[in-house]
mmCIF file of C-alpha atoms in Angstrom:
data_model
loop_
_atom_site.group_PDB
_atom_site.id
_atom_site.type_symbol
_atom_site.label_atom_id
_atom_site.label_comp_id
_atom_site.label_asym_id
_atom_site.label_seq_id
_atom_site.Cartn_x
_atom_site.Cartn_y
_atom_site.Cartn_z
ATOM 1 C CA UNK A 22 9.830 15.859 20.497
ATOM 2 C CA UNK A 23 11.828 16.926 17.419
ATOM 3 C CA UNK A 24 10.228 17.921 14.367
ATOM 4 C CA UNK A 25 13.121 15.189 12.301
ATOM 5 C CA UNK A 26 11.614 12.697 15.359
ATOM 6 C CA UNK A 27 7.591 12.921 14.548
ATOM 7 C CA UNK A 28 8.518 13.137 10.584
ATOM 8 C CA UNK A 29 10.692 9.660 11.357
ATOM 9 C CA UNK A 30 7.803 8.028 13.301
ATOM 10 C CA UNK A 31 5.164 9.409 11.078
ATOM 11 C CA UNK A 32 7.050 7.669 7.969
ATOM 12 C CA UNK A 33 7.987 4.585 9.672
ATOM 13 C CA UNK A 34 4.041 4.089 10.381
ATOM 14 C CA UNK A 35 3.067 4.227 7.349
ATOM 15 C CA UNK A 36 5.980 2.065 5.712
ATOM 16 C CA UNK A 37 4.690 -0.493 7.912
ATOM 17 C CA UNK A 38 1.097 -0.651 6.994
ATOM 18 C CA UNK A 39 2.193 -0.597 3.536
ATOM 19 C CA UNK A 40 4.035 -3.610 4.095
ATOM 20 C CA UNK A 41 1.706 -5.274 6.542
ATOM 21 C CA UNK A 42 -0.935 -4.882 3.956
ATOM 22 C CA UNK A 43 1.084 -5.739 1.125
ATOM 23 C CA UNK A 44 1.768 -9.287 2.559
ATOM 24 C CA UNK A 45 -2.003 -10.233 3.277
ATOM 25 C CA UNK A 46 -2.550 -13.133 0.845
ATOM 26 C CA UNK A 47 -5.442 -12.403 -1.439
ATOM 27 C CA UNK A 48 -8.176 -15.010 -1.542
ATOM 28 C CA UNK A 49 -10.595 -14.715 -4.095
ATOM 29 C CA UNK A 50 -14.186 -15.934 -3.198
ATOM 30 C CA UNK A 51 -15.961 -17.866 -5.674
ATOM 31 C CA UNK A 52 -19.500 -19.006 -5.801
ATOM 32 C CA UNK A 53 -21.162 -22.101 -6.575
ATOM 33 C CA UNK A 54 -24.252 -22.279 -9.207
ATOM 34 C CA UNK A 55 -26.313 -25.338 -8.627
ATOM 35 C CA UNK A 56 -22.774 -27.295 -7.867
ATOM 36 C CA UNK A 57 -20.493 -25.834 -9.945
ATOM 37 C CA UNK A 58 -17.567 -23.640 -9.438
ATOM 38 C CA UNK A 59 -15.545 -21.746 -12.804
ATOM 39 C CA UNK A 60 -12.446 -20.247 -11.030
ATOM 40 C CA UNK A 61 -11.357 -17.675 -13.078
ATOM 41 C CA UNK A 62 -8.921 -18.009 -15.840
ATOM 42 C CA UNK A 63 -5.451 -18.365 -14.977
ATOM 43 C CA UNK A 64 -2.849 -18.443 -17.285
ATOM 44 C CA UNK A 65 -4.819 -19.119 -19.862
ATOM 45 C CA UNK A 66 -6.111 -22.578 -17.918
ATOM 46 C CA UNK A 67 -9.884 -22.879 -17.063
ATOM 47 C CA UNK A 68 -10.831 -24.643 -14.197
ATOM 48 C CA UNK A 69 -14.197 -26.031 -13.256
ATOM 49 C CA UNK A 70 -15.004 -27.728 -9.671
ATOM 50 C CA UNK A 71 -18.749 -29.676 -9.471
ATOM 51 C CA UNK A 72 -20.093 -30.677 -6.318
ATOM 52 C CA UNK A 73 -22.756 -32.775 -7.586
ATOM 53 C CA UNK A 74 -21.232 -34.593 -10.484
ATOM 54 C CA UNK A 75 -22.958 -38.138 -10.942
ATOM 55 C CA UNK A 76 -19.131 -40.371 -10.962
ATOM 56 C CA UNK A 77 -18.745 -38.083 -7.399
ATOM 57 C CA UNK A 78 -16.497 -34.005 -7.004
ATOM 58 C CA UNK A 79 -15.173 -33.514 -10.040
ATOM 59 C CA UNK A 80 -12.447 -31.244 -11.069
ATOM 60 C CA UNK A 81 -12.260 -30.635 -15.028
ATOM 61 C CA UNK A 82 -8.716 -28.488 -15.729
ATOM 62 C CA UNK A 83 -9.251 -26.863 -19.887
ATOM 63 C CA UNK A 84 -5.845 -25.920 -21.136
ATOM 64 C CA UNK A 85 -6.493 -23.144 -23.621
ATOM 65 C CA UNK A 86 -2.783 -22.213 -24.199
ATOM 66 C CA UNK A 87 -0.603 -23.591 -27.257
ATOM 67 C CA UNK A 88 1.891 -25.746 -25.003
ATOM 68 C CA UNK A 89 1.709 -27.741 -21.919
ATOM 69 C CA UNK A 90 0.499 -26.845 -18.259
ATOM 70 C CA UNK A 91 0.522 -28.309 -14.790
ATOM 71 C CA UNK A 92 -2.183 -27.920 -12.335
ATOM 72 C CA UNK A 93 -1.617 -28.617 -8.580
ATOM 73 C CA UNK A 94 -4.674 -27.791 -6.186
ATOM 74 C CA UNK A 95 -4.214 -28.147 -2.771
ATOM 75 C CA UNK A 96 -6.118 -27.420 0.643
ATOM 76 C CA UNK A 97 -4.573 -24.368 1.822
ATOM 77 C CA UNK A 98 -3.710 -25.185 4.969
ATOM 78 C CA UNK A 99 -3.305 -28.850 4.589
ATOM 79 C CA UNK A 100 -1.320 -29.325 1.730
ATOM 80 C CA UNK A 101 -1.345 -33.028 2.327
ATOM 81 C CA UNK A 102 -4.652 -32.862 0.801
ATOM 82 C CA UNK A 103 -4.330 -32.824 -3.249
ATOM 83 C CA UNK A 104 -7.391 -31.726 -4.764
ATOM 84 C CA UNK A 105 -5.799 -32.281 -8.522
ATOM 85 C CA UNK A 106 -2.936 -32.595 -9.409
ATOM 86 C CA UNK A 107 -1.692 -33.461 -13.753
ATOM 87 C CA UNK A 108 1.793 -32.664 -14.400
ATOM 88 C CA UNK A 109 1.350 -32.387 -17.912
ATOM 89 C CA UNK A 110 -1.744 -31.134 -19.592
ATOM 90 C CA UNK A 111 -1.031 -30.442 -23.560
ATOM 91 C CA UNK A 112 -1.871 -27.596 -25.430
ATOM 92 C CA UNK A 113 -5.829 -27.520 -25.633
ATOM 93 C CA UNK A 114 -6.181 -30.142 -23.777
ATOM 94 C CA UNK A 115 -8.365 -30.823 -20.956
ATOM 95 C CA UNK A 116 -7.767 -33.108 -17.845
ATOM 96 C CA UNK A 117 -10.685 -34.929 -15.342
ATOM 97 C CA UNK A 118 -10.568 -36.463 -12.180
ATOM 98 C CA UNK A 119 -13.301 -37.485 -10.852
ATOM 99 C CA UNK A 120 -14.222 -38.641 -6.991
ATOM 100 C CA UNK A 121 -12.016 -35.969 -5.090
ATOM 101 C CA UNK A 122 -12.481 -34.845 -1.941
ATOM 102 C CA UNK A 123 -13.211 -31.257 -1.348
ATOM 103 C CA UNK A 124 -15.806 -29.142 0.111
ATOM 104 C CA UNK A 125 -17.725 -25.769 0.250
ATOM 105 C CA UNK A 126 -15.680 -23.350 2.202
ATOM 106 C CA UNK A 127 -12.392 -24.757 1.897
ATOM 107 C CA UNK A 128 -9.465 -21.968 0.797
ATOM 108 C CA UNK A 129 -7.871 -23.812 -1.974
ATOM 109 C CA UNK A 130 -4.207 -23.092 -3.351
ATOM 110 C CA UNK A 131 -4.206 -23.419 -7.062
ATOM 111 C CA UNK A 132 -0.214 -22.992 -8.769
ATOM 112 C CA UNK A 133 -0.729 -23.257 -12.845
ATOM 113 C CA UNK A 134 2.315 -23.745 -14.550
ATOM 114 C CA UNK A 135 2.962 -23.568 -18.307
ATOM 115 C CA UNK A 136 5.651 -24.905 -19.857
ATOM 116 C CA UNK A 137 8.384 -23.973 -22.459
ATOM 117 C CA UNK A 138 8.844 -25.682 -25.208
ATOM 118 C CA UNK A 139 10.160 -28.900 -24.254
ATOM 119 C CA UNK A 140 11.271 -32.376 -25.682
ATOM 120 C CA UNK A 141 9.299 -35.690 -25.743
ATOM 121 C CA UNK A 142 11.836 -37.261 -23.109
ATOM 122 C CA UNK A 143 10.977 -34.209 -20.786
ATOM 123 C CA UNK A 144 7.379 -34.406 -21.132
ATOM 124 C CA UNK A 145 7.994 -38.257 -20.746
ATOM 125 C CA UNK A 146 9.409 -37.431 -17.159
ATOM 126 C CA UNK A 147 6.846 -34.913 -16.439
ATOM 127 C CA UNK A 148 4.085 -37.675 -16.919
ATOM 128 C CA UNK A 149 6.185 -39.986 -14.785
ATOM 129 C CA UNK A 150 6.622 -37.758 -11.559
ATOM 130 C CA UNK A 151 2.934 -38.028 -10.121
ATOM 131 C CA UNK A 152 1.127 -36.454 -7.868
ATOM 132 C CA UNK A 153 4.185 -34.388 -6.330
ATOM 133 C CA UNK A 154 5.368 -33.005 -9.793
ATOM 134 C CA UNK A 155 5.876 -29.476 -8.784
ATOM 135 C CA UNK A 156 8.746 -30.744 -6.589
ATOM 136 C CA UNK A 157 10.396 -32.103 -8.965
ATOM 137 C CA UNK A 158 9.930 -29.652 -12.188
ATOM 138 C CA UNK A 159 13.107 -27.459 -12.927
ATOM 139 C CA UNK A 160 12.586 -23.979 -13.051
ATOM 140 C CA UNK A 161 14.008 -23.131 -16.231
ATOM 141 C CA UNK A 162 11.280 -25.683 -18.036
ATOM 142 C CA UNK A 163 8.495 -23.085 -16.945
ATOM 143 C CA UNK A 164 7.961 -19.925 -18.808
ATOM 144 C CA UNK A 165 4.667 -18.931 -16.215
ATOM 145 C CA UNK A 166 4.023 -19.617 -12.706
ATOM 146 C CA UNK A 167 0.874 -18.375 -11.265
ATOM 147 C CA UNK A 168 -0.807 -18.575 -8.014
ATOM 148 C CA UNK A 169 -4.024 -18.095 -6.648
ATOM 149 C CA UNK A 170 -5.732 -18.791 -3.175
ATOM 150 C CA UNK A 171 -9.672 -19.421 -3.620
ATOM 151 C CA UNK A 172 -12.653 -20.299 -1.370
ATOM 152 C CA UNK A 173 -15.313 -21.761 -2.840
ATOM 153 C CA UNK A 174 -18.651 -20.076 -1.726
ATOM 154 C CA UNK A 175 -22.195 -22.253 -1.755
ATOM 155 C CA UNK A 176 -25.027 -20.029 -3.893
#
């Protein structure tokens, strides 16, 4: 073999573990103390699953940034399963929902969105959308979009 050959294979090896690595989806695992789950802050947003709430699973969403979120959590590879989901959430606000279906082990998708600065009509719609908001949303509303794939562990 050429010398420009091995140096061509030898480079086009290691682009693609690069990218093969760089496209594995990061889950972070998260354990449970005596039923309760804190997901680490995202965007500002604290989120807090418990197992063993008395009114059933509870999911409590704390918005600690000065305008409005939405919260969408989903079973990751089911998304027909909504775990939460509050289109608008105002600034330091919180958000509960209580007798949801989830479980131990299950890798949840959780997309936080915060808002821009938008009008009472807008936040009117927001409200109005449901379940489904993120569907609906326009982009140029949102001034953050995160994402995050969890599993929550039992402790």
């Amino acid at each position: 073999m050429s010398r420009n050959l091995v140096i061509n294979l030898f480079v086009t090896a290691i682009l693609s573990f690069l990218v093969l690595n760089g496209c594995e989806k990061k889950v972070i695992n998260v354990p449970a103390t005596e039923g309760i789950a804190r997901l680490p802050v995202i965007g500002n947003v604290e989120i807090i699953l418990d197992f063993e709430a008395i009114g059933g699973k509870t999911v409590t969403v704390k918005n600690g940034n000065d305008r409005g979120v939405g919260v969408y959590i989903v079973k990751n590879n089911d998304p027909s399963i909504i775990i939460f989901s509050d289109g608008w959430i105002g600034k330091r606000k919180s958000s509960v929902h209580t007798g949801i279906n989830f479980e131990y082990g299950w890798e949840l998708k959780v997309t936080v969105v915060i808002y821009k600065d938008l009008a009472g009509a807008i936040i009117a719609f927001i409200n109005a959308l449901g379940p489904n908001f993120l569907d609906e949303i326009k982009e140029f509303w949102i001034e953050n979009r995160y994402e995050k794939t969890v599993v929550i562990e039992k402790s």
